[in-house]
mmCIF file of C-alpha atoms and ligand atoms in Angstrom:
data_model
loop_
_atom_site.group_PDB
_atom_site.id
_atom_site.type_symbol
_atom_site.label_atom_id
_atom_site.label_comp_id
_atom_site.label_asym_id
_atom_site.label_seq_id
_atom_site.Cartn_x
_atom_site.Cartn_y
_atom_site.Cartn_z
ATOM 1 C CA UNK A 1 -1.562 -6.579 24.824
ATOM 2 C CA UNK A 2 0.584 -9.490 26.103
ATOM 3 C CA UNK A 3 3.065 -11.274 23.607
ATOM 4 C CA UNK A 4 6.042 -13.705 24.375
ATOM 5 C CA UNK A 5 9.699 -12.856 24.117
ATOM 6 C CA UNK A 6 11.028 -16.021 21.998
ATOM 7 C CA UNK A 7 13.933 -17.246 23.738
ATOM 8 C CA UNK A 8 13.266 -16.803 27.524
ATOM 9 C CA UNK A 9 8.930 -16.840 27.200
ATOM 10 C CA UNK A 10 9.346 -13.192 29.099
ATOM 11 C CA UNK A 11 5.861 -11.449 28.798
ATOM 12 C CA UNK A 12 6.211 -7.978 27.192
ATOM 13 C CA UNK A 13 3.238 -5.557 27.083
ATOM 14 C CA UNK A 14 2.564 -3.973 23.636
ATOM 15 C CA UNK A 15 0.022 -1.455 21.921
ATOM 16 C CA UNK A 16 -1.533 1.288 23.373
ATOM 17 C CA UNK A 17 -2.255 -0.027 26.955
ATOM 18 C CA UNK A 18 1.286 -1.063 27.412
ATOM 19 C CA UNK A 19 1.742 2.350 29.619
ATOM 20 C CA UNK A 20 5.345 2.633 28.514
ATOM 21 C CA UNK A 21 7.111 3.964 24.998
ATOM 22 C CA UNK A 22 7.305 0.803 22.530
ATOM 23 C CA UNK A 23 9.630 0.863 19.657
ATOM 24 C CA UNK A 24 9.116 -1.778 17.161
ATOM 25 C CA UNK A 25 11.712 -2.634 14.299
ATOM 26 C CA UNK A 26 9.736 -3.789 11.184
ATOM 27 C CA UNK A 27 10.865 -5.247 7.840
ATOM 28 C CA UNK A 28 8.975 -5.019 4.671
ATOM 29 C CA UNK A 29 9.951 -7.222 1.188
ATOM 30 C CA UNK A 30 6.747 -8.289 -0.223
ATOM 31 C CA UNK A 31 7.719 -6.947 -4.045
ATOM 32 C CA UNK A 32 10.420 -4.378 -5.224
ATOM 33 C CA UNK A 33 11.247 -2.431 -2.050
ATOM 34 C CA UNK A 34 13.317 -3.952 0.680
ATOM 35 C CA UNK A 35 12.710 -1.754 3.947
ATOM 36 C CA UNK A 36 13.051 -1.495 7.211
ATOM 37 C CA UNK A 37 11.698 1.073 9.862
ATOM 38 C CA UNK A 38 11.584 2.044 13.967
ATOM 39 C CA UNK A 39 8.479 2.977 14.832
ATOM 40 C CA UNK A 40 7.147 4.586 18.733
ATOM 41 C CA UNK A 41 4.037 4.048 19.779
ATOM 42 C CA UNK A 42 2.420 3.184 16.284
ATOM 43 C CA UNK A 43 2.752 6.783 14.978
ATOM 44 C CA UNK A 44 6.147 8.653 15.502
ATOM 45 C CA UNK A 45 8.993 6.901 12.772
ATOM 46 C CA UNK A 46 12.493 7.208 14.128
ATOM 47 C CA UNK A 47 13.691 5.669 11.199
ATOM 48 C CA UNK A 48 12.474 4.837 8.021
ATOM 49 C CA UNK A 49 14.976 3.204 5.255
ATOM 50 C CA UNK A 50 13.694 2.143 1.862
ATOM 51 C CA UNK A 51 15.966 0.554 -0.860
ATOM 52 C CA UNK A 52 13.855 0.554 -3.994
ATOM 53 C CA UNK A 53 14.614 -2.090 -7.034
ATOM 54 C CA UNK A 54 12.794 -0.082 -9.676
ATOM 55 C CA UNK A 55 16.021 0.689 -11.837
ATOM 56 C CA UNK A 56 16.593 -3.334 -11.717
ATOM 57 C CA UNK A 57 13.207 -3.887 -13.079
ATOM 58 C CA UNK A 58 12.496 -1.356 -15.315
ATOM 59 C CA UNK A 59 14.598 -3.004 -17.914
ATOM 60 C CA UNK A 60 12.121 -5.666 -17.871
ATOM 61 C CA UNK A 61 8.937 -3.883 -17.979
ATOM 62 C CA UNK A 62 8.190 -5.794 -14.676
ATOM 63 C CA UNK A 63 9.079 -7.279 -11.621
ATOM 64 C CA UNK A 64 10.876 -10.537 -11.946
ATOM 65 C CA UNK A 65 10.657 -12.557 -8.986
ATOM 66 C CA UNK A 66 13.750 -14.233 -8.901
ATOM 67 C CA UNK A 67 15.518 -11.181 -9.108
ATOM 68 C CA UNK A 68 13.500 -9.419 -6.798
ATOM 69 C CA UNK A 69 14.431 -12.080 -4.076
ATOM 70 C CA UNK A 70 18.285 -12.334 -4.846
ATOM 71 C CA UNK A 71 18.005 -7.984 -4.600
ATOM 72 C CA UNK A 72 16.265 -8.817 -1.081
ATOM 73 C CA UNK A 73 19.213 -10.637 -0.058
ATOM 74 C CA UNK A 74 21.975 -8.140 -0.810
ATOM 75 C CA UNK A 75 19.808 -5.039 0.386
ATOM 76 C CA UNK A 76 18.444 -6.624 3.920
ATOM 77 C CA UNK A 77 21.302 -6.288 6.562
ATOM 78 C CA UNK A 78 22.698 -3.340 4.854
ATOM 79 C CA UNK A 79 18.990 -1.531 5.951
ATOM 80 C CA UNK A 80 18.662 -2.790 9.253
ATOM 81 C CA UNK A 81 21.892 -1.628 9.863
ATOM 82 C CA UNK A 82 20.867 1.832 8.431
ATOM 83 C CA UNK A 83 17.432 1.889 10.457
ATOM 84 C CA UNK A 84 19.677 1.385 14.041
ATOM 85 C CA UNK A 85 21.989 3.889 12.813
ATOM 86 C CA UNK A 86 19.073 6.370 11.647
ATOM 87 C CA UNK A 87 17.067 6.049 14.973
ATOM 88 C CA UNK A 88 20.611 6.018 17.729
ATOM 89 C CA UNK A 89 18.806 2.868 19.478
ATOM 90 C CA UNK A 90 20.401 -0.653 19.885
ATOM 91 C CA UNK A 91 18.714 -3.881 19.321
ATOM 92 C CA UNK A 92 18.118 -4.443 23.271
ATOM 93 C CA UNK A 93 15.849 -1.315 23.218
ATOM 94 C CA UNK A 94 13.513 -2.627 20.422
ATOM 95 C CA UNK A 95 10.342 -3.734 22.152
ATOM 96 C CA UNK A 96 9.574 -6.310 19.352
ATOM 97 C CA UNK A 97 10.190 -7.344 15.869
ATOM 98 C CA UNK A 98 7.722 -7.536 13.067
ATOM 99 C CA UNK A 99 7.770 -8.559 9.262
ATOM 100 C CA UNK A 100 5.305 -8.915 6.540
ATOM 101 C CA UNK A 101 3.832 -11.930 5.955
ATOM 102 C CA UNK A 102 2.020 -11.458 2.977
ATOM 103 C CA UNK A 103 0.473 -11.220 0.580
ATOM 104 C CA UNK A 104 3.508 -10.547 -1.803
ATOM 105 C CA UNK A 105 6.157 -12.432 -3.739
ATOM 106 C CA UNK A 106 6.658 -15.821 -1.962
ATOM 107 C CA UNK A 107 10.757 -15.653 -2.540
ATOM 108 C CA UNK A 108 11.233 -12.042 -1.480
ATOM 109 C CA UNK A 109 8.333 -12.453 1.432
ATOM 110 C CA UNK A 110 10.935 -14.939 3.140
ATOM 111 C CA UNK A 111 13.787 -12.686 2.913
ATOM 112 C CA UNK A 112 12.517 -10.133 4.847
ATOM 113 C CA UNK A 113 10.318 -12.273 7.239
ATOM 114 C CA UNK A 114 12.803 -14.657 8.001
ATOM 115 C CA UNK A 115 15.295 -11.388 8.891
ATOM 116 C CA UNK A 116 12.403 -10.412 11.491
ATOM 117 C CA UNK A 117 12.485 -13.941 12.925
ATOM 118 C CA UNK A 118 16.303 -13.974 13.241
ATOM 119 C CA UNK A 119 16.402 -10.402 14.771
ATOM 120 C CA UNK A 120 13.289 -11.735 17.531
ATOM 121 C CA UNK A 121 15.081 -15.005 18.195
ATOM 122 C CA UNK A 122 18.504 -13.315 18.704
ATOM 123 C CA UNK A 123 17.669 -10.665 20.869
ATOM 124 C CA UNK A 124 14.920 -12.409 22.959
ATOM 125 C CA UNK A 125 11.743 -10.144 21.920
ATOM 126 C CA UNK A 126 8.648 -11.087 20.428
ATOM 127 C CA UNK A 127 7.768 -11.511 16.998
ATOM 128 C CA UNK A 128 5.020 -10.003 15.104
ATOM 129 C CA UNK A 129 4.138 -11.115 11.732
ATOM 130 C CA UNK A 130 1.712 -8.471 9.759
ATOM 131 C CA UNK A 131 -0.802 -8.719 6.776
ATOM 132 C CA UNK A 132 0.641 -5.978 3.931
ATOM 133 C CA UNK A 133 -2.668 -4.837 3.228
ATOM 134 C CA UNK A 134 -3.360 -4.147 7.027
ATOM 135 C CA UNK A 135 -0.294 -2.464 7.276
ATOM 136 C CA UNK A 136 -0.911 -0.427 4.439
ATOM 137 C CA UNK A 137 -4.299 1.227 6.252
ATOM 138 C CA UNK A 138 -1.910 1.646 9.214
ATOM 139 C CA UNK A 139 -0.014 3.671 7.027
ATOM 140 C CA UNK A 140 -2.460 6.706 7.898
ATOM 141 C CA UNK A 141 -1.548 6.392 11.702
ATOM 142 C CA UNK A 142 1.909 7.072 10.950
ATOM 143 C CA UNK A 143 2.781 11.278 12.096
ATOM 144 C CA UNK A 144 -0.996 11.855 12.351
ATOM 145 C CA UNK A 145 -3.494 11.292 15.229
ATOM 146 C CA UNK A 146 -6.222 9.874 13.243
ATOM 147 C CA UNK A 147 -8.167 6.671 15.124
ATOM 148 C CA UNK A 148 -10.760 4.701 13.650
ATOM 149 C CA UNK A 149 -13.936 4.436 12.852
ATOM 150 C CA UNK A 150 -13.417 5.277 9.342
ATOM 151 C CA UNK A 151 -13.778 3.985 5.725
ATOM 152 C CA UNK A 152 -11.032 3.244 4.042
ATOM 153 C CA UNK A 153 -10.062 3.074 0.089
ATOM 154 C CA UNK A 154 -7.130 0.603 -0.141
ATOM 155 C CA UNK A 155 -5.508 0.907 -3.862
ATOM 156 C CA UNK A 156 -2.578 -0.804 -4.515
ATOM 157 C CA UNK A 157 -0.521 -2.403 -7.464
ATOM 158 C CA UNK A 158 -2.178 -5.660 -6.408
ATOM 159 C CA UNK A 159 -5.425 -4.590 -4.595
ATOM 160 C CA UNK A 160 -8.520 -2.101 -4.750
ATOM 161 C CA UNK A 161 -10.562 -2.561 -1.711
ATOM 162 C CA UNK A 162 -13.193 -0.824 0.329
ATOM 163 C CA UNK A 163 -12.752 -1.382 4.117
ATOM 164 C CA UNK A 164 -15.300 -0.917 6.830
ATOM 165 C CA UNK A 165 -12.409 0.205 9.950
ATOM 166 C CA UNK A 166 -14.375 -0.358 12.779
ATOM 167 C CA UNK A 167 -11.512 -0.160 15.563
ATOM 168 C CA UNK A 168 -7.717 -0.562 15.446
ATOM 169 C CA UNK A 169 -8.377 -4.679 14.979
ATOM 170 C CA UNK A 170 -11.637 -4.934 13.517
ATOM 171 C CA UNK A 171 -11.770 -4.347 9.583
ATOM 172 C CA UNK A 172 -14.504 -5.924 7.229
ATOM 173 C CA UNK A 173 -13.626 -5.667 3.326
ATOM 174 C CA UNK A 174 -17.148 -4.805 1.777
ATOM 175 C CA UNK A 175 -15.578 -4.631 -1.722
ATOM 176 C CA UNK A 176 -13.238 -5.119 -3.786
ATOM 177 C CA UNK A 177 -12.058 -5.512 -7.643
ATOM 178 C CA UNK A 178 -12.849 -8.692 -9.631
ATOM 179 C CA UNK A 179 -10.050 -8.745 -12.047
ATOM 180 C CA UNK A 180 -7.525 -6.032 -12.170
ATOM 181 C CA UNK A 181 -6.681 -3.865 -9.442
ATOM 182 C CA UNK A 182 -6.222 0.123 -10.020
ATOM 183 C CA UNK A 183 -2.205 -0.172 -10.013
ATOM 184 C CA UNK A 184 -2.439 -3.030 -12.317
ATOM 185 C CA UNK A 185 -4.609 -1.086 -14.613
ATOM 186 C CA UNK A 186 -2.566 2.131 -14.705
ATOM 187 C CA UNK A 187 0.760 -0.229 -15.421
ATOM 188 C CA UNK A 188 -0.995 -1.754 -18.185
ATOM 189 C CA UNK A 189 -2.072 1.232 -19.693
ATOM 190 C CA UNK A 190 1.036 3.126 -19.272
ATOM 191 C CA UNK A 191 2.736 0.120 -20.704
ATOM 192 C CA UNK A 192 0.266 0.185 -23.830
ATOM 193 C CA UNK A 193 1.442 4.019 -24.402
ATOM 194 C CA UNK A 194 4.834 3.150 -24.401
ATOM 195 C CA UNK A 195 5.957 4.562 -20.726
ATOM 196 C CA UNK A 196 8.575 2.667 -18.639
ATOM 197 C CA UNK A 197 7.916 0.667 -15.439
ATOM 198 C CA UNK A 198 6.219 1.627 -12.959
ATOM 199 C CA UNK A 199 3.812 3.466 -15.550
ATOM 200 C CA UNK A 200 1.230 4.603 -12.767
ATOM 201 C CA UNK A 201 3.149 7.679 -11.609
ATOM 202 C CA UNK A 202 4.156 8.591 -15.128
ATOM 203 C CA UNK A 203 0.590 8.210 -16.739
ATOM 204 C CA UNK A 204 -0.252 10.652 -13.436
ATOM 205 C CA UNK A 205 2.098 13.539 -14.487
ATOM 206 C CA UNK A 206 0.922 13.076 -18.278
ATOM 207 C CA UNK A 207 -2.747 13.428 -17.180
ATOM 208 C CA UNK A 208 -2.198 16.293 -15.339
ATOM 209 C CA UNK A 209 -1.839 18.589 -18.584
ATOM 210 C CA UNK A 210 -4.244 16.739 -20.687
ATOM 211 C CA UNK A 211 -8.192 16.945 -21.111
ATOM 212 C CA UNK A 212 -9.830 14.433 -19.505
ATOM 213 C CA UNK A 213 -12.993 14.805 -21.089
ATOM 214 C CA UNK A 214 -11.596 14.065 -24.622
ATOM 215 C CA UNK A 215 -12.366 10.868 -24.772
ATOM 216 C CA UNK A 216 -15.667 8.779 -23.140
ATOM 217 C CA UNK A 217 -14.541 5.504 -22.050
ATOM 218 C CA UNK A 218 -16.767 3.125 -20.302
ATOM 219 C CA UNK A 219 -16.749 1.492 -16.663
ATOM 220 C CA UNK A 220 -18.182 -1.612 -15.836
ATOM 221 C CA UNK A 221 -21.442 -1.659 -13.711
ATOM 222 C CA UNK A 222 -20.266 -4.082 -10.569
ATOM 223 C CA UNK A 223 -22.848 -4.837 -7.858
ATOM 224 C CA UNK A 224 -22.350 -3.395 -4.269
ATOM 225 C CA UNK A 225 -18.764 -2.234 -3.698
ATOM 226 C CA UNK A 226 -16.824 -4.187 -6.051
ATOM 227 C CA UNK A 227 -14.997 -3.112 -9.076
ATOM 228 C CA UNK A 228 -13.641 -4.057 -12.575
ATOM 229 C CA UNK A 229 -10.900 -2.631 -14.482
ATOM 230 C CA UNK A 230 -10.339 -4.912 -17.268
ATOM 231 C CA UNK A 231 -12.649 -3.651 -19.243
ATOM 232 C CA UNK A 232 -11.535 -0.057 -19.127
ATOM 233 C CA UNK A 233 -8.128 -1.283 -20.123
ATOM 234 C CA UNK A 234 -9.477 -2.943 -23.102
ATOM 235 C CA UNK A 235 -11.213 0.141 -24.242
ATOM 236 C CA UNK A 236 -7.931 2.312 -23.969
ATOM 237 C CA UNK A 237 -6.275 -0.537 -25.859
ATOM 238 C CA UNK A 238 -9.074 -0.041 -28.881
ATOM 239 C CA UNK A 239 -8.622 3.300 -28.872
ATOM 240 C CA UNK A 240 -4.955 3.824 -29.087
ATOM 241 C CA UNK A 241 -5.081 1.271 -31.893
ATOM 242 C CA UNK A 242 -7.889 3.550 -33.448
ATOM 243 C CA UNK A 243 -5.985 6.678 -32.956
ATOM 244 C CA UNK A 244 -2.798 5.024 -34.656
ATOM 245 C CA UNK A 245 -4.905 3.738 -37.721
ATOM 246 C CA UNK A 246 -6.143 7.487 -38.210
ATOM 247 C CA UNK A 247 -2.803 9.091 -37.403
ATOM 248 C CA UNK A 248 -0.921 6.559 -39.972
ATOM 249 C CA UNK A 249 1.696 6.169 -36.814
ATOM 250 C CA UNK A 250 2.213 6.948 -33.483
ATOM 251 C CA UNK A 251 -0.210 9.270 -31.123
ATOM 252 C CA UNK A 252 0.617 12.990 -30.898
ATOM 253 C CA UNK A 253 1.608 13.899 -27.738
ATOM 254 C CA UNK A 254 -1.613 15.888 -27.157
ATOM 255 C CA UNK A 255 -3.340 12.493 -27.637
ATOM 256 C CA UNK A 256 -1.288 10.640 -25.144
ATOM 257 C CA UNK A 257 -2.064 13.453 -22.555
ATOM 258 C CA UNK A 258 -5.659 13.221 -23.438
ATOM 259 C CA UNK A 259 -5.754 9.507 -23.114
ATOM 260 C CA UNK A 260 -4.447 9.428 -19.648
ATOM 261 C CA UNK A 261 -6.243 12.451 -18.397
ATOM 262 C CA UNK A 262 -9.841 10.608 -19.822
ATOM 263 C CA UNK A 263 -8.494 7.253 -18.580
ATOM 264 C CA UNK A 264 -7.600 8.991 -15.052
ATOM 265 C CA UNK A 265 -10.875 10.400 -14.967
ATOM 266 C CA UNK A 266 -12.717 7.567 -15.683
ATOM 267 C CA UNK A 267 -10.844 5.536 -12.928
ATOM 268 C CA UNK A 268 -10.721 8.394 -9.704
ATOM 269 C CA UNK A 269 -14.646 9.119 -10.596
ATOM 270 C CA UNK A 270 -15.580 5.137 -10.003
ATOM 271 C CA UNK A 271 -13.742 5.196 -6.899
ATOM 272 C CA UNK A 272 -14.762 8.241 -5.382
ATOM 273 C CA UNK A 273 -18.182 7.495 -6.286
ATOM 274 C CA UNK A 274 -18.375 4.106 -4.673
ATOM 275 C CA UNK A 275 -16.166 4.906 -1.559
ATOM 276 C CA UNK A 276 -18.611 7.897 -1.041
ATOM 277 C CA UNK A 277 -21.700 5.651 -1.200
ATOM 278 C CA UNK A 278 -20.051 2.877 1.373
ATOM 279 C CA UNK A 279 -19.104 5.986 4.138
ATOM 280 C CA UNK A 280 -22.756 7.261 3.811
ATOM 281 C CA UNK A 281 -24.114 4.077 4.341
ATOM 282 C CA UNK A 282 -22.483 3.331 7.216
ATOM 283 C CA UNK A 283 -22.785 6.891 8.402
ATOM 284 C CA UNK A 284 -18.948 7.442 9.388
ATOM 285 C CA UNK A 285 -17.671 11.058 9.248
ATOM 286 C CA UNK A 286 -13.934 9.776 8.443
ATOM 287 C CA UNK A 287 -12.774 8.649 5.075
ATOM 288 C CA UNK A 288 -9.061 7.722 4.785
ATOM 289 C CA UNK A 289 -6.785 6.682 1.291
ATOM 290 C CA UNK A 290 -4.017 3.816 1.375
ATOM 291 C CA UNK A 291 -1.905 2.248 -1.108
ATOM 292 C CA UNK A 292 0.905 3.177 -3.789
ATOM 293 C CA UNK A 293 -2.067 4.457 -6.073
ATOM 294 C CA UNK A 294 -3.518 6.668 -2.954
ATOM 295 C CA UNK A 295 -0.063 9.208 -4.140
ATOM 296 C CA UNK A 296 -2.203 9.667 -7.499
ATOM 297 C CA UNK A 297 -3.088 13.555 -8.187
ATOM 298 C CA UNK A 298 -6.427 13.338 -9.151
ATOM 299 C CA UNK A 299 -7.654 10.393 -6.883
ATOM 300 C CA UNK A 300 -6.890 12.503 -3.764
ATOM 301 C CA UNK A 301 -8.100 15.316 -5.570
ATOM 302 C CA UNK A 302 -11.750 13.574 -5.985
ATOM 303 C CA UNK A 303 -11.675 12.028 -2.471
ATOM 304 C CA UNK A 304 -10.562 14.906 -0.513
ATOM 305 C CA UNK A 305 -13.393 16.898 -2.263
ATOM 306 C CA UNK A 306 -15.754 15.137 0.400
ATOM 307 C CA UNK A 307 -14.379 17.797 2.858
ATOM 308 C CA UNK A 308 -16.867 19.934 0.697
ATOM 309 C CA UNK A 309 -19.259 17.772 1.973
ATOM 310 C CA UNK A 310 -18.168 17.957 5.978
ATOM 311 C CA UNK A 311 -16.331 14.786 5.697
ATOM 312 C CA UNK A 312 -12.769 14.565 7.117
ATOM 313 C CA UNK A 313 -10.205 13.074 4.644
ATOM 314 C CA UNK A 314 -6.736 11.422 5.296
ATOM 315 C CA UNK A 315 -4.196 10.143 3.385
ATOM 316 C CA UNK A 316 -0.805 8.906 4.331
ATOM 317 C CA UNK A 317 2.399 11.097 3.394
ATOM 318 C CA UNK A 318 3.440 10.453 -0.482
ATOM 319 C CA UNK A 319 6.526 8.311 1.347
ATOM 320 C CA UNK A 320 4.195 5.980 3.099
ATOM 321 C CA UNK A 321 1.996 5.512 0.658
ATOM 322 C CA UNK A 322 4.092 3.161 -1.725
ATOM 323 C CA UNK A 323 5.869 -0.024 0.172
ATOM 324 C CA UNK A 324 7.611 1.045 3.121
ATOM 325 C CA UNK A 325 8.343 -0.494 6.834
ATOM 326 C CA UNK A 326 7.152 2.102 8.998
ATOM 327 C CA UNK A 327 3.417 1.212 8.145
ATOM 328 C CA UNK A 328 4.472 -2.653 8.771
ATOM 329 C CA UNK A 329 5.631 -1.413 12.391
ATOM 330 C CA UNK A 330 2.205 0.312 12.886
ATOM 331 C CA UNK A 331 0.591 -2.534 12.404
ATOM 332 C CA UNK A 332 2.152 -4.473 14.651
ATOM 333 C CA UNK A 333 1.688 -2.156 17.497
ATOM 334 C CA UNK A 334 -1.864 -1.490 16.852
ATOM 335 C CA UNK A 335 -2.168 -5.561 16.626
ATOM 336 C CA UNK A 336 -4.104 -5.560 13.550
ATOM 337 C CA UNK A 337 -4.602 -8.893 12.333
ATOM 338 C CA UNK A 338 -1.050 -10.299 13.369
ATOM 339 C CA UNK A 339 -0.165 -13.539 13.375
ATOM 340 C CA UNK A 340 2.749 -13.563 16.610
ATOM 341 C CA UNK A 341 3.343 -17.722 15.709
ATOM 342 C CA UNK A 342 7.266 -17.766 15.013
ATOM 343 C CA UNK A 343 6.355 -20.712 12.501
ATOM 344 C CA UNK A 344 3.816 -18.432 10.462
ATOM 345 C CA UNK A 345 4.595 -19.216 6.810
ATOM 346 C CA UNK A 346 4.547 -16.238 3.910
ATOM 347 C CA UNK A 347 1.424 -16.562 1.643
ATOM 348 C CA UNK A 348 1.324 -15.191 -1.799
ATOM 349 C CA UNK A 349 -2.813 -14.010 -2.196
ATOM 350 C CA UNK A 350 -4.920 -12.014 0.158
ATOM 351 C CA UNK A 351 -6.346 -14.177 3.045
HETATM 352 O O1 LIG B 1 1.212 -0.112 -2.323
HETATM 353 P P1 LIG B 1 2.375 -0.375 -3.938
HETATM 354 O O2 LIG B 1 3.724 0.560 -3.222
HETATM 355 O O3 LIG B 1 2.659 -1.895 -3.833
HETATM 356 C C1 LIG B 1 1.482 -2.611 -3.878
HETATM 357 O O4 LIG B 1 1.758 -3.217 -2.504
HETATM 358 O O5 LIG B 1 1.164 -3.082 -4.797
HETATM 359 O O6 LIG B 1 1.579 -0.058 -5.251
HETATM 360 C C2 LIG B 1 2.797 0.530 -5.913
HETATM 361 C C3 LIG B 1 1.509 0.783 -7.176
HETATM 362 C C4 LIG B 1 2.221 0.312 -8.510
HETATM 363 O O7 LIG B 1 1.038 -0.185 -9.483
HETATM 364 C C5 LIG B 1 2.269 2.022 -9.125
HETATM 365 O O8 LIG B 1 2.434 1.982 -10.720
HETATM 366 C C6 LIG B 1 1.058 2.497 -8.685
HETATM 367 O O9 LIG B 1 1.282 1.932 -7.076
HETATM 368 N N1 LIG B 1 1.260 4.388 -8.384
HETATM 369 C C7 LIG B 1 0.656 4.891 -9.054
HETATM 370 C C8 LIG B 1 0.957 6.154 -8.806
HETATM 371 N N2 LIG B 1 2.239 6.020 -7.836
HETATM 372 C C9 LIG B 1 2.153 4.735 -7.516
HETATM 373 N N3 LIG B 1 -0.592 4.856 -9.638
HETATM 374 C C10 LIG B 1 -0.904 5.885 -9.939
HETATM 375 N N4 LIG B 1 -0.635 7.219 -10.069
HETATM 376 C C11 LIG B 1 0.361 7.802 -9.028
HETATM 377 N N5 LIG B 1 0.590 8.494 -8.635
HETATM 378 ZN ZN1 LIG B 2 2.110 -2.606 -1.002
#
């Protein structure tokens, strides 16, 4: 794949057919992590720096976009320097600079994307814009040799999708949530039982010691490969209210764990069932999971159980499930739906 250097217009070969080692530096700033990474040939991570803003936003119970954008500005130069330092590489050694274009918070995206564009201009290298969702899927290529085709379940704070990945560059969304994303449902349920932001990982931990069959929770029947989680969230809300009335106060510790476990069981069963149907219908033998919620213990367990039926299952290492820039660099290398125009604008919603 030939890409043009921004200043001189010189052509550079990038990707699997390039015939030499590619080092792509990528920047990710779509939400509350400022991240910079350098990846060799799409798979080997030579530097990975993530500055998390969780502490800042925990005070507010969620991400405040304006504050997030300002924190990205404070962190961006530091993390770029740190990535160069970790790798021992110089800007001239970089083959191309990549940045997340969207979906995400516009003010946040602008910081990282403009940094990536500026680096490409200053050092006369190609610029590669990346879709955050495609990048999450590409996290599976990091430190692994997995190749398409495979069926993917992408579960994050903002998205829930089943994606048919036919090749590095051809991906088709087969289904998605019609309301809340899985991560969003986790965070909302966590908040209503009083857990601090981001509640997903904390809810997961509590669920592991609860009884998954303590409470029967409904799951909406949605056509095809689509999902709906807002009814489930409301059912948990009603259950919690009912238990509080019965107790004449707060839930007991055991009840909290049982609510978490029952919610987690319902969500993971639903996701696993639809993913299984999709992979069966397509006839693939490989399944991957990706996105922040792919770090969830029960979802991982249920999907890795597919291996008992002869499927091969892959998930990124935990540190590459949540937002990071290594996945963005990999996505740029494999040329997965990239935007190479320096004038590309950030976008907030999936496209
Ligand atoms: O992919 P990600 O880092 O950011 C987005 O692009 O949205 O995903 C963040 C989401 C949050 O909703 C967080 O609560 C959830 O992933 N999450 C989890 C777990 N770890 C992270 N949800 C459930 N169980 C976990 N272990
Ligand atoms: Zn993400």
